[in-house]
XYZ file of C-alpha atoms in Angstrom:
456
model
C 109.290 78.293 107.593
C 113.284 77.353 107.287
C 112.521 74.138 105.824
C 109.901 75.979 103.419
C 112.787 78.193 102.485
C 115.085 75.068 101.827
C 112.549 73.345 99.695
C 111.736 76.210 97.467
C 115.742 76.694 96.843
C 115.763 72.726 95.920
C 112.851 73.195 93.785
C 114.171 75.930 92.008
C 117.654 74.454 91.503
C 116.109 71.602 89.682
C 115.501 74.599 86.657
C 118.836 75.180 84.926
C 118.520 78.647 83.061
C 120.857 79.222 79.992
C 123.899 81.491 81.139
C 123.155 83.751 78.107
C 120.027 85.306 79.481
C 118.233 85.910 83.044
C 114.814 85.700 83.560
C 112.385 86.103 86.689
C 112.741 82.769 88.454
C 116.508 82.760 87.451
C 116.889 86.076 89.578
C 114.755 84.793 92.479
C 116.997 81.700 92.509
C 120.090 83.636 92.437
C 118.689 85.644 95.181
C 117.852 82.719 97.359
C 121.599 81.627 97.427
C 123.109 85.303 97.223
C 121.405 88.274 98.437
C 123.056 89.421 101.995
C 119.968 90.968 103.557
C 118.084 87.546 102.986
C 121.172 85.484 104.434
C 121.037 87.852 107.383
C 117.656 87.284 108.150
C 117.916 83.436 107.835
C 120.833 83.843 110.630
C 118.735 86.072 112.404
C 115.832 83.414 112.643
C 118.355 80.915 113.629
C 119.563 82.882 116.735
C 116.034 83.596 117.505
C 115.195 79.998 117.913
C 117.829 79.411 120.472
C 115.570 81.688 122.796
C 113.354 78.664 123.188
C 116.356 76.708 124.921
C 117.634 79.454 126.588
C 114.083 80.279 128.325
C 113.501 77.001 128.966
C 116.773 76.444 130.794
C 115.840 77.874 134.185
C 112.725 75.317 134.650
C 115.373 72.236 134.274
C 117.553 70.724 136.841
C 121.235 72.604 137.182
C 124.080 70.147 138.035
C 127.567 71.586 139.036
C 130.791 69.850 139.667
C 133.632 70.795 141.786
C 137.072 69.001 141.892
C 139.891 70.289 144.145
C 143.335 68.693 144.339
C 146.806 70.060 146.039
C 149.966 69.119 147.412
C 149.942 70.633 151.097
C 153.192 71.446 153.139
C 152.139 71.844 156.721
C 154.721 73.206 159.883
C 153.235 72.158 163.053
C 154.801 73.673 166.283
C 153.494 72.242 169.555
C 154.976 71.391 173.023
C 156.424 67.888 173.106
C 154.246 66.460 175.902
C 150.837 68.209 174.844
C 149.067 70.051 177.677
C 151.942 69.023 180.240
C 154.248 71.101 178.264
C 157.817 70.695 177.700
C 160.151 71.808 174.814
C 158.474 72.916 171.544
C 159.028 70.581 168.975
C 158.206 71.378 165.128
C 156.907 68.868 163.063
C 157.046 69.117 159.190
C 154.045 67.051 157.075
C 153.537 66.962 153.398
C 150.422 65.379 152.245
C 148.033 65.410 149.450
C 144.531 65.924 149.438
C 141.442 66.405 147.303
C 137.814 67.194 147.117
C 134.816 66.417 144.883
C 131.596 68.005 145.106
C 128.686 67.608 143.209
C 125.338 69.901 143.261
C 121.608 69.593 141.809
C 119.272 72.235 141.783
C 115.670 71.786 141.139
C 113.291 74.685 140.950
C 109.623 73.903 142.822
C 108.465 77.678 142.795
C 110.217 80.169 140.634
C 108.178 82.569 138.953
C 110.924 84.445 137.116
C 112.094 81.421 135.194
C 108.215 80.673 134.213
C 108.331 84.355 132.771
C 111.632 83.770 131.224
C 110.616 80.481 129.683
C 107.577 82.406 128.031
C 109.376 85.105 127.067
C 111.675 82.980 125.277
C 109.261 81.300 123.298
C 107.794 84.773 122.296
C 111.084 85.756 121.016
C 111.552 82.785 118.962
C 108.126 83.347 117.598
C 109.306 86.965 116.713
C 112.260 85.814 115.143
C 109.976 83.262 112.719
C 107.687 86.318 111.905
C 110.590 88.477 110.927
C 111.965 85.764 108.714
C 108.644 85.427 106.991
C 108.521 88.992 106.524
C 112.283 88.959 104.629
C 111.186 85.613 102.861
C 108.040 87.963 100.914
C 110.048 90.912 100.944
C 113.006 88.941 99.370
C 110.188 88.184 96.375
C 109.230 91.553 96.194
C 112.823 93.163 95.740
C 113.674 90.662 93.371
C 110.866 91.895 91.151
C 111.229 95.510 91.836
C 115.039 95.224 90.592
C 113.884 93.192 87.560
C 110.949 95.423 86.372
C 112.940 98.458 87.526
C 115.825 97.500 84.796
C 113.422 96.719 82.221
C 111.399 99.701 82.604
C 114.463 101.962 82.421
C 115.483 99.960 79.046
C 111.831 100.401 77.665
C 112.179 104.261 78.690
C 115.550 104.399 76.950
C 113.988 102.693 73.760
C 111.010 105.321 73.817
C 113.472 108.213 74.330
C 115.783 106.773 71.733
C 112.906 106.474 68.970
C 111.825 109.911 70.250
C 115.143 111.481 69.287
C 115.288 109.572 65.941
C 112.015 111.045 64.785
C 113.032 114.747 66.088
C 116.012 113.993 64.101
C 114.275 112.896 61.060
C 111.780 116.064 61.278
C 114.888 118.247 61.821
C 116.414 116.964 58.684
C 113.354 117.359 56.829
C 112.696 121.058 58.104
C 116.617 122.078 56.874
C 115.742 120.677 53.362
C 112.468 122.683 53.148
C 114.360 125.872 54.545
C 116.740 125.520 51.724
C 114.511 125.193 49.429
C 112.253 128.209 50.977
C 109.685 126.508 51.803
C 110.151 126.139 55.597
C 110.927 128.772 58.214
C 114.005 128.945 60.385
C 111.604 129.085 63.534
C 110.535 125.308 62.520
C 114.359 124.300 62.454
C 115.073 126.036 65.640
C 112.086 124.198 67.184
C 112.989 121.085 65.997
C 116.626 121.313 67.102
C 115.867 122.311 70.425
C 113.381 119.389 71.004
C 116.225 116.996 69.464
C 118.756 118.274 72.033
C 116.373 117.710 74.694
C 115.670 113.994 73.618
C 119.514 113.517 73.417
C 119.834 114.514 77.235
C 117.261 112.312 77.972
C 118.628 109.152 76.389
C 122.078 109.828 78.098
C 120.084 110.173 81.341
C 118.265 106.772 80.446
C 121.290 105.047 79.688
C 122.565 106.000 83.284
C 119.638 104.613 84.808
C 119.880 101.329 83.190
C 123.536 101.188 84.608
C 122.253 101.975 88.124
C 119.218 99.429 87.868
C 121.806 96.842 86.470
C 123.818 97.022 89.450
C 121.004 96.898 91.654
C 119.675 93.595 90.210
C 123.413 92.214 90.160
C 123.518 93.039 93.997
C 120.527 91.102 94.568
C 121.002 88.047 92.045
C 124.839 87.839 93.095
C 125.845 87.680 89.542
C 126.977 90.168 86.971
C 124.821 90.715 84.041
C 127.014 90.585 80.614
C 124.292 92.864 78.767
C 121.075 94.630 80.167
C 119.779 92.956 76.848
C 120.031 89.599 78.597
C 117.433 90.425 80.897
C 113.902 88.760 79.544
C 111.129 91.500 78.927
C 107.204 91.065 79.239
C 105.486 89.045 76.744
C 103.886 91.317 73.772
C 100.394 89.834 74.904
C 99.733 91.039 78.302
C 96.499 90.585 79.993
C 95.117 91.825 83.513
C 93.917 88.562 85.414
C 90.869 89.340 87.419
C 91.014 89.912 91.137
C 90.227 86.814 93.693
C 88.590 86.900 96.029
C 87.103 90.401 94.880
C 85.816 91.463 98.090
C 88.035 93.514 100.222
C 86.968 92.378 103.669
C 88.082 88.933 102.826
C 91.646 90.312 102.157
C 91.562 92.326 105.415
C 90.321 89.187 107.385
C 93.599 87.510 105.916
C 95.707 90.424 106.545
C 94.700 90.464 110.145
C 95.224 86.577 110.854
C 98.305 86.120 108.594
C 100.757 89.445 107.885
C 103.990 88.755 109.164
C 104.304 92.479 110.345
C 101.301 92.135 112.575
C 102.126 88.459 113.900
C 105.735 90.389 114.670
C 104.265 93.279 116.468
C 101.800 90.750 118.642
C 105.117 88.394 119.403
C 107.107 91.707 120.419
C 104.020 92.445 122.618
C 104.121 89.161 124.248
C 108.023 89.444 125.082
C 107.499 93.195 126.782
C 104.591 91.313 128.474
C 106.757 88.659 129.789
C 109.681 90.977 130.681
C 107.262 92.923 133.083
C 106.137 89.663 134.728
C 109.741 88.595 134.961
C 110.340 91.543 136.920
C 107.249 91.490 139.177
C 108.155 88.021 139.562
C 111.323 89.261 141.411
C 109.541 90.027 144.172
C 108.251 86.368 144.954
C 110.030 83.810 146.854
C 112.338 81.196 145.040
C 111.871 77.624 146.254
C 114.479 75.014 145.354
C 115.159 71.135 145.792
C 118.820 70.723 146.346
C 120.781 67.532 146.577
C 124.310 67.525 147.218
C 127.228 64.693 147.217
C 130.963 65.537 148.562
C 133.996 63.565 149.224
C 136.850 64.869 151.276
C 140.219 63.325 151.354
C 142.853 64.773 154.046
C 141.187 67.887 153.509
C 142.502 69.443 156.721
C 145.465 68.747 158.648
C 143.593 67.518 161.282
C 142.260 64.713 158.943
C 145.250 63.666 157.033
C 144.527 59.927 155.621
C 140.902 60.453 156.390
C 138.269 59.970 153.800
C 134.890 61.555 154.140
C 131.823 61.421 152.127
C 128.775 63.530 152.572
C 125.604 63.410 151.110
C 122.651 66.111 151.530
C 119.116 66.767 150.414
C 117.253 69.735 151.217
C 114.904 72.533 150.101
C 116.327 75.912 149.829
C 113.806 79.275 149.942
C 115.083 82.826 149.138
C 112.838 85.692 149.628
C 114.003 88.948 148.438
C 112.753 91.690 150.949
C 114.534 95.018 149.518
C 117.055 95.950 147.109
C 117.361 99.825 147.107
C 114.351 100.238 144.998
C 115.689 98.421 142.001
C 112.897 95.937 141.422
C 110.460 98.828 141.804
C 112.367 100.809 139.023
C 112.450 97.719 136.780
C 109.058 96.963 137.005
C 108.068 100.345 136.164
C 110.185 100.287 133.056
C 109.213 97.310 131.696
C 105.265 98.120 132.280
C 106.211 101.147 129.970
C 107.911 99.065 127.265
C 104.935 96.879 127.469
C 102.234 99.598 126.752
C 104.932 100.805 124.070
C 104.798 97.625 122.240
C 100.941 97.583 122.573
C 100.753 100.784 120.885
C 103.084 99.545 118.232
C 101.285 96.326 117.627
C 97.905 98.934 117.074
C 99.796 101.196 114.772
C 101.203 97.932 112.745
C 97.423 96.850 112.015
C 96.621 100.354 110.824
C 99.485 100.577 108.843
C 98.913 97.292 107.111
C 95.268 97.538 106.637
C 96.061 100.959 104.903
C 98.848 99.454 102.593
C 96.518 96.635 101.992
C 93.787 98.801 100.723
C 96.107 100.783 98.719
C 97.399 97.758 96.618
C 93.725 96.463 96.335
C 92.692 99.532 94.633
C 95.751 99.476 92.529
C 95.162 96.113 91.448
C 91.489 96.481 91.288
C 91.750 99.507 88.636
C 94.796 97.966 86.668
C 92.709 96.379 84.265
C 91.006 99.488 82.899
C 94.133 101.580 83.248
C 96.329 99.350 80.921
C 93.404 98.774 78.684
C 93.081 102.539 78.580
C 96.860 103.303 77.857
C 96.810 100.647 75.244
C 94.376 102.688 73.202
C 96.134 105.693 73.873
C 99.395 104.635 72.552
C 97.628 103.387 69.407
C 95.836 106.798 68.954
C 99.387 108.477 69.477
C 100.970 106.043 67.015
C 98.057 107.035 64.144
C 98.377 110.750 65.415
C 102.090 111.120 64.768
C 101.464 109.674 61.462
C 98.771 112.012 60.755
C 100.686 114.923 62.013
C 103.301 114.526 59.352
C 100.846 114.087 56.446
C 99.052 117.483 57.535
C 102.511 119.354 57.682
C 103.406 118.398 53.898
C 99.677 119.436 53.246
C 100.034 122.811 55.107
C 97.151 121.697 57.666
C 99.437 121.582 60.530
C 102.564 123.325 61.875
C 106.034 121.726 63.154
C 105.434 122.216 66.514
C 101.997 119.685 66.536
C 104.282 117.303 65.236
C 106.787 117.727 67.932
C 103.844 117.535 70.492
C 102.460 114.474 68.914
C 106.010 112.669 69.304
C 106.401 113.542 72.867
C 102.658 112.410 73.221
C 103.372 109.063 71.710
C 106.900 108.690 74.080
C 104.823 109.395 76.866
C 101.895 107.051 76.134
C 104.180 104.057 75.741
C 106.544 105.185 78.926
C 103.138 105.191 80.990
C 101.699 102.045 79.645
C 104.941 100.110 80.307
C 104.793 101.349 84.057
C 101.233 100.892 84.502
C 102.065 96.816 83.427
C 105.036 96.792 85.779
C 103.110 98.562 88.475
C 100.242 95.835 88.375
C 102.655 93.162 88.868
C 104.181 94.604 91.689
C 100.758 95.831 93.216
C 99.690 92.224 93.109
C 102.439 90.986 94.788
C 102.456 93.626 97.479
C 98.690 92.593 98.042
C 99.649 89.505 98.733
C 102.533 90.180 100.995
C 99.995 92.677 102.770
C 97.543 89.750 103.183
C 100.261 87.433 104.532
C 99.982 84.626 101.981
C 102.989 85.658 99.397
C 104.623 82.424 98.227
C 107.196 81.722 95.738
C 104.392 80.091 93.839
C 103.037 83.584 93.352
C 106.201 84.851 91.897
C 106.144 81.980 89.378
C 102.558 83.119 88.344
C 104.272 86.604 87.695
C 107.084 85.053 85.540
C 104.081 83.691 83.069
C 103.989 87.596 82.089
C 107.657 87.616 80.676
C 109.626 85.636 78.348
C 111.173 82.542 80.137
C 114.333 80.642 79.302
C 114.187 77.147 78.017
C 114.298 74.843 80.996
C 115.855 71.723 81.517
C 115.582 69.299 84.707
C 119.305 68.844 86.403
C 120.387 65.191 86.683
C 120.834 63.359 89.509
């Protein structure tokens, strides 16, 4: 996975976008290098992989070495003639001594070490599954932030056009009132709608700035202007879902979804933790070999050098430790059952979300087509309403409602397009097969920067 991420970054770095605009793949390239959440996930995975070495260490030989050296000062008081007695004679001795010691231990039977090794492997796999999730999540977050800014920009444009339409209608009604053709009610209605539209424009401006900061935080670069973000292409065609059968998506999700895989690895971690505590009741058998050298280590061995080698088998069998092992076994068994329940919950949650995104993608073609027709009809309606008002067939409120309907239809169409693209990536994410190539496919729906190949 790490190699895949690095390869993706190198591939994207070969594309040099213009500094004056940001397209979708440029945003993803920036996020790969700068997004703090993703960088933290990469380091977490790196730390998790170290559990393999940590777990394996208990099965490999353990080598220890000790070296000791000292200057000794001794004062010996003894009868001059030994056992025959005589006056006490005091002898002062000053001499160096040193000691070297090596020990190698190899486990022959250690159930705890075996469980620790298996647990370390499961922990490394868990870290890898979490990295896979965060890698896919980055793709979603980039598209979400990118489309949020575009939608906020679109919505601002819709509200701006609506406000200008209300302003124009208000000016027409004022002129008609001055000529004695209109009513004060028409003017007040239009002014109220205009002021409400002005408030919506102000609020939309604030949303644009907020979403701009969110995108900047992910890509790691400030945007000079929100207009520098490449919008959707005018021609928008929803692609047919492939494969179309939900069961195929479900099978893929159960086999590949990172959340499901992470829950399974977490379950294995808890299982091996329980096995490790159970193994504490079993004996530990080691082969031990030692080599030691002593030089003038005791006063009785001054100027003597002793070398000793040993080889043997050591068996340790815990008998009673106050109930600690029993308590740990009960605790780890409960944690294992908890992990099993979390694993089942993850499968249910993923399949539920998979179905939701599947239905969203499946119905997007009809929804976008219907909203396109709604925008076309609303546009014609607003024109017809103004002509009807001039002819006396319609009242002012009808035109205001038509303008609002057009703005709402335009907003809903834009949101449906963005939601389709997000639902498509989320469907792939829940299936567990979301890749950077899928984001490149989505990028084809947007305007793109001219690209040049980076020189070596």
